[in-house]
Structure formats: structure tokens, C-alpha cells
Coordinates of C-alpha atoms in Angstrom, one line a residue:
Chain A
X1 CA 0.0 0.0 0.0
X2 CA 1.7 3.9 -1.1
X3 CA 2.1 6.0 2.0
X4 CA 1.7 9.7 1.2
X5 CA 3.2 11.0 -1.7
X6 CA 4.2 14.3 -1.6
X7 CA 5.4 16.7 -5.0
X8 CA 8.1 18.1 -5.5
X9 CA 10.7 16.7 -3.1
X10 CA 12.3 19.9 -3.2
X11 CA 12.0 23.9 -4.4
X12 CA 13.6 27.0 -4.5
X13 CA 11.8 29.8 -5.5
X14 CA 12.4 33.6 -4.6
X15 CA 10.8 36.3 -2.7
X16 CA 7.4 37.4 -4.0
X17 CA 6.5 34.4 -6.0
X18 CA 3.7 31.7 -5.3
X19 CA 4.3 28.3 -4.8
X20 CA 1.6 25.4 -5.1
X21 CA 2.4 21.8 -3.4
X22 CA 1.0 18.5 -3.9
X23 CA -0.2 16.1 -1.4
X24 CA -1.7 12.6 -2.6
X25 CA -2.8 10.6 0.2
X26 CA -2.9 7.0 1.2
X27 CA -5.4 5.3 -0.9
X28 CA -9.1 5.1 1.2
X29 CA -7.7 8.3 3.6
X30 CA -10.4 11.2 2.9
X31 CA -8.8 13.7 5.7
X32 CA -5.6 15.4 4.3
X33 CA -3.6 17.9 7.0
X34 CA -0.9 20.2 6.5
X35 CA 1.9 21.1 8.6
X36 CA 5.0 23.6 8.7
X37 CA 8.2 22.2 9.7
X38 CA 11.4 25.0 11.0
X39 CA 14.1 24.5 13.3
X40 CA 12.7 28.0 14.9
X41 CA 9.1 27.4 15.2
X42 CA 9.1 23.5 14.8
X43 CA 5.9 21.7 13.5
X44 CA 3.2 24.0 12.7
X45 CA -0.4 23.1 12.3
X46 CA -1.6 24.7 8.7
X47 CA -4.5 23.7 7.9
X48 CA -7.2 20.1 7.5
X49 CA -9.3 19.2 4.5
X50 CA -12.0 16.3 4.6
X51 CA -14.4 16.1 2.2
X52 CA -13.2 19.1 -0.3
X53 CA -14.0 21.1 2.8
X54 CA -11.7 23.0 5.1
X55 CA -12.2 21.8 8.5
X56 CA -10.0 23.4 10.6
X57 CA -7.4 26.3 10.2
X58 CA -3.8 27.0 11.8
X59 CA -2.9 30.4 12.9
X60 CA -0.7 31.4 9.6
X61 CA -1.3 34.4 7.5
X62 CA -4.2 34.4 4.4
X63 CA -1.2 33.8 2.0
X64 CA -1.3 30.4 3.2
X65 CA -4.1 28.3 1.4
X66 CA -5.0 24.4 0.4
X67 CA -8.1 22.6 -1.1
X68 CA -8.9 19.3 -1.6
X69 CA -10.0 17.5 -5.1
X70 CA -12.6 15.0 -5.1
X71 CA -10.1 12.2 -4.9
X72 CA -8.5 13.2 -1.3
X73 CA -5.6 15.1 -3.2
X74 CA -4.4 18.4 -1.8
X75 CA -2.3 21.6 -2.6
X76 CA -1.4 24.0 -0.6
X77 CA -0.5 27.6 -2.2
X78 CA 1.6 29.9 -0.2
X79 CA 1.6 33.6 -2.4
X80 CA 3.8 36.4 -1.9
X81 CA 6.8 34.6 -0.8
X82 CA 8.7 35.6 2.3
X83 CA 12.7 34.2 3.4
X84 CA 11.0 33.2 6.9
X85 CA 8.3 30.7 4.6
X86 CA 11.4 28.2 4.1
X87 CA 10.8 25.2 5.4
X88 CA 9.8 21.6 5.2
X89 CA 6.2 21.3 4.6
X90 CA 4.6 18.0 5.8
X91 CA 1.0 16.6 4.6
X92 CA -0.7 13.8 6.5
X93 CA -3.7 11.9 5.9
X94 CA -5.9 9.5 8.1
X95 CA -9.4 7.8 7.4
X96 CA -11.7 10.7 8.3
X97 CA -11.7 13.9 10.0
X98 CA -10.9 13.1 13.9
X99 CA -9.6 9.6 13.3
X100 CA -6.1 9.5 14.5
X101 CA -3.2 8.7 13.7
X102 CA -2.2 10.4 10.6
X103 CA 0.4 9.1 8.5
X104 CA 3.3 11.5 7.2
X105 CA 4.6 11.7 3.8
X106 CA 8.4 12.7 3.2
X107 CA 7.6 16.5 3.0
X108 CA 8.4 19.3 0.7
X109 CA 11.6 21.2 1.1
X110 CA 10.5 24.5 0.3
X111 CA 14.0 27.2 -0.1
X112 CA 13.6 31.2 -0.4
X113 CA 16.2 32.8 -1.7
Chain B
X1 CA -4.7 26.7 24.8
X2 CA -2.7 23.2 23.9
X3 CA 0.7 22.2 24.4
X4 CA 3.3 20.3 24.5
X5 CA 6.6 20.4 26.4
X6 CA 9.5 18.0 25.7
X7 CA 13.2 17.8 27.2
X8 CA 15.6 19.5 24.9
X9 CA 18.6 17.5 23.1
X10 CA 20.6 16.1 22.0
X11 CA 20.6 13.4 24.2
X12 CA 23.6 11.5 23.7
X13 CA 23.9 7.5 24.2
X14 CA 26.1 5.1 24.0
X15 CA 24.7 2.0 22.6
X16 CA 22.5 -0.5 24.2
X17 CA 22.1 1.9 27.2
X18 CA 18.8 3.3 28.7
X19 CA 16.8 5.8 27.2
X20 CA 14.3 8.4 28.8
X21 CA 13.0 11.2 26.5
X22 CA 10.1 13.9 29.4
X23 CA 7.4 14.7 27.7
X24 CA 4.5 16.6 29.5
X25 CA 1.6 18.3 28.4
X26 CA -1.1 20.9 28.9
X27 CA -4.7 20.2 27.1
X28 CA -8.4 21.5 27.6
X29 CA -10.3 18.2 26.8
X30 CA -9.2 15.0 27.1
X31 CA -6.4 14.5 24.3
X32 CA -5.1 11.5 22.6
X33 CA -1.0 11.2 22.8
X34 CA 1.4 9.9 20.3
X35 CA 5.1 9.8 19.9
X36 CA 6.5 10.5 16.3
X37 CA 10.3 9.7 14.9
X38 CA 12.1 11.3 11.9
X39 CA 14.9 10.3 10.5
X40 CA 17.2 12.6 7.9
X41 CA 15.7 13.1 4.9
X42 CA 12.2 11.7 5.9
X43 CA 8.8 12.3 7.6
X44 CA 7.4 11.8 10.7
X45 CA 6.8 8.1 11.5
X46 CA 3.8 7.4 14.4
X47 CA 6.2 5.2 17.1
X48 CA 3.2 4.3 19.2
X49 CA 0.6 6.0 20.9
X50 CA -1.8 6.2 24.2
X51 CA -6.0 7.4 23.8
X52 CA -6.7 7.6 27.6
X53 CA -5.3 7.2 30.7
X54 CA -3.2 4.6 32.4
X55 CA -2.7 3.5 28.6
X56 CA 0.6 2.2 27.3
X57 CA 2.0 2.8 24.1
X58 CA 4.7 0.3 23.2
X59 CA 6.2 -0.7 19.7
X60 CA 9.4 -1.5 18.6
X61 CA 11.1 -1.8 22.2
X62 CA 9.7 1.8 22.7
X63 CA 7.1 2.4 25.8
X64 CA 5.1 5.2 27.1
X65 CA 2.4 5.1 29.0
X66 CA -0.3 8.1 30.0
X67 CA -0.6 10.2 32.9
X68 CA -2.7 12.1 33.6
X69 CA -2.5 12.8 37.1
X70 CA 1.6 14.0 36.4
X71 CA 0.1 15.1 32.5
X72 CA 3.4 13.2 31.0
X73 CA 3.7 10.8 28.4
X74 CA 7.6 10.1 28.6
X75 CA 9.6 7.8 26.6
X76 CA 11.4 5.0 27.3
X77 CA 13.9 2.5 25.9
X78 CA 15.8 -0.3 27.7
X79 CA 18.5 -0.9 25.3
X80 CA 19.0 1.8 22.5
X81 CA 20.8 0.9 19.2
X82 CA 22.8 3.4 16.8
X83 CA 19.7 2.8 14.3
X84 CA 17.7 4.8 16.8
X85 CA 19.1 7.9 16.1
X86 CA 16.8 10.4 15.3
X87 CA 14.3 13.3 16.2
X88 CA 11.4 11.9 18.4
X89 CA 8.8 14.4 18.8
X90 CA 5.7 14.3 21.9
X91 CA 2.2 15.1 20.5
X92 CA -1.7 15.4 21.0
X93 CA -4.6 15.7 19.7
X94 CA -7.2 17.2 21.4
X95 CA -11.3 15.2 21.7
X96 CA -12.5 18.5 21.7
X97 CA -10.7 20.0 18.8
X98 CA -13.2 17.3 16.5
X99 CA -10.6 17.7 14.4
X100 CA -6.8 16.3 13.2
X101 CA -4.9 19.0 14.5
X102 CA -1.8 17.4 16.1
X103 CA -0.2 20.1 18.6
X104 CA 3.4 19.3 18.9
X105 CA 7.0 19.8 21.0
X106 CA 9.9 20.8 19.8
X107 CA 11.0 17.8 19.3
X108 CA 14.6 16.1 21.4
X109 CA 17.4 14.9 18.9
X110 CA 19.0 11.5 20.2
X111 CA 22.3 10.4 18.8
X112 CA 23.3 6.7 19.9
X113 CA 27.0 6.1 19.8
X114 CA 28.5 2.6 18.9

């Protein structure tokens, strides 16, 4: 069975571009969540999609944004890039929304320059 | 709000000895607790988890078992190898947050010398 796959692996981009991220699931996982990874802050709640619906939102500016396609994928779009928005970024997906645990994919290394 | 506090590293070890990693944390409801691992390069891994109290985690040689009356969730080893080297972060997810949200702690780096 795949774990979470996420795309790219890794990106470099510069300040004041957008980004998008991809985030397929584990097959039969409808709850995808997103999470922010730096050795400053640590892990970082984003945000939690179930059912092509936003369920639940981390405290993270309105640049930060995701959705969910009818087949449990998700992207997250960060606009306006900023040096501090380098990090890993780290999807996770479970059954349904409230049904732990969650299982990680590898993350995206995400690089400001 | 949530949170989790866990016992800074790096904890350095020389093989096969005993491992304790604190872990304690602050919730509204009655939270779920897991410990995650990650390894260079990688994502989290779930290492083994506790939903209420008095429960023990265990997986992998790894134990942990709830508190709540100390609100801990420490880990524990009896003989660590070099291939446990890694990040292991505390976490929990909160009943009452209905949701997936996994609060976290900062995480505690152990390196496991030969």
C-alpha cells in the first residue's frame, strides 16, 4: 500500500512568488492535513481538508491556502513569498476527520532565496 | 490553549544503554497522545501512541504510557541501538478539537554512539 506522496521533493523559488504543493494521500484516507516544519518554530499546524471542505485552520497568514480535489488530493498555495516561509512542509492523511493517527509523507523542502 | 513540552537534546547514548525522552503536556479536553520519529531526509513516523489514561503505548522496544494525574507521556527505551538515532517528537490531539490537529514539542534529537 503507497504511503503519502508528496510533490516536489524539493523547491527553491524567490521572494514574492507563489508556490503550489501536492499532497496525494494513502489510498481510502479522505482527511488530508498540512503542517510547517522549521528548526525555529518547529511543527506547525496549517490547515485540514475532509471532504473538499476545510475543517480546521492554523494560525498562519491568508497567504497560506489548500483545497482538496474530489479524490482526497491536496495543494497548498503559499503567495507572496517571504525568506521566513522556508521550510519543510509536511502533509498527513488518516481515514476521516478526527480519526487518528495520521500518516506522514516525506515533506516538501521549500527554499527562499 | 494546547501544548506540548518536551526535554531539549541532543541526548547523547552510548549504545545499548537506557533511554528516557520527558514529555508533558497541557490540554483543555481529554487528548489522545502519540510519539513521532524522523529520520534525515524523511517524515514523521507514528512510534506508538496512548488514547486515555493509564494506557501504554509500546512498539518496537519503545514504551510510554499516559498520565494524567503527572500530565506526562515520557519515553522509554531499555537498550538503544545506533539505528535509533533520530528526532522523536511528543504530541496530541485534542477530543474536543473534533478535528486532526496534532499540537506538537519541539521535538529532542537522540544520537546513539557505537
Amino acid at each position: 500500500k503507497a504511503g503519502v506522496t508528496q510533490t516536489p521533493r524539493y523547491l527553491i523559488k524567490t521572494r514574492g512568488q507563489q508556490v503550489t504543493l501536492s499532497c496525494s494521500p494513502i489510498s481510502g484516507h479522505r482527511s488530508v492535513s498540512w503542517y510547517q516544519q522549521t528548526p525555529g518554530q518547529g511543527l506547525q499546524f496549517l490547515f485540514e481538508y475532509f471532504s473538499e471542505t476545510q475543517r480546521n485552520k492554523g494560525n498562519f497568514p491568508g497567504r497560506f491556502s489548500g483545497r482538496q480535489f474530489s479524490n482526497s488530493r491536496s495543494e497548498m498555495n503559499v503567495s507572496t513569498l517571504e525568506l521566513g516561509d522556508s521550510a519543510l512542509y509536511l502533509c498527513a492523511s488518516s481515514l476521516y476527520q478526527g480519526i487518528q493517527p495520521q500518516h506522514f509523507g516525506d515533506g516538501t523542502r521549500l527554499s527562499i532565496l | 490553549g494546547d501544548s506540548v513540552t518536551q526535554m531539549e537534546g541532543p541526548v547523547t547514548l552510548s549504545e545499548e544503554a537506557f533511554l528516557t525522552i520527558n514529555c508533558t503536556y497541557t490540554a483543555t479536553g481529554y487528548p489522545s497522545l502519540f510519539w513521532y520519529v524522523q529520520y534525515p531526509g524523511e517524515g514523521l513516523q507514528l512510534l506508538l501512541k496512548a488514547t486515555k489514561a493509564d494506557d501504554k503505548g509500546s512498539n518496537k522496544g519503545f514504551e510510554a504510557t499516559y498520565r494524567k494525574e503527572t500530565t506526562s507521556f515520557h519515553l522509554e527505551k531499555g537498550s538503544v541501538q545506533v539505528s535509533d538515532s533520530a528526532v522523536y517528537f511528543c504530541a496530541l490531539s485534542d477530543q474536543n478539537n473534533a478535528g486532526n490537529m496534532l499540537t506538537f514539542g519541539g521535538g529532542t534529537r537522540l544520537m546513539v554512539k557505537p
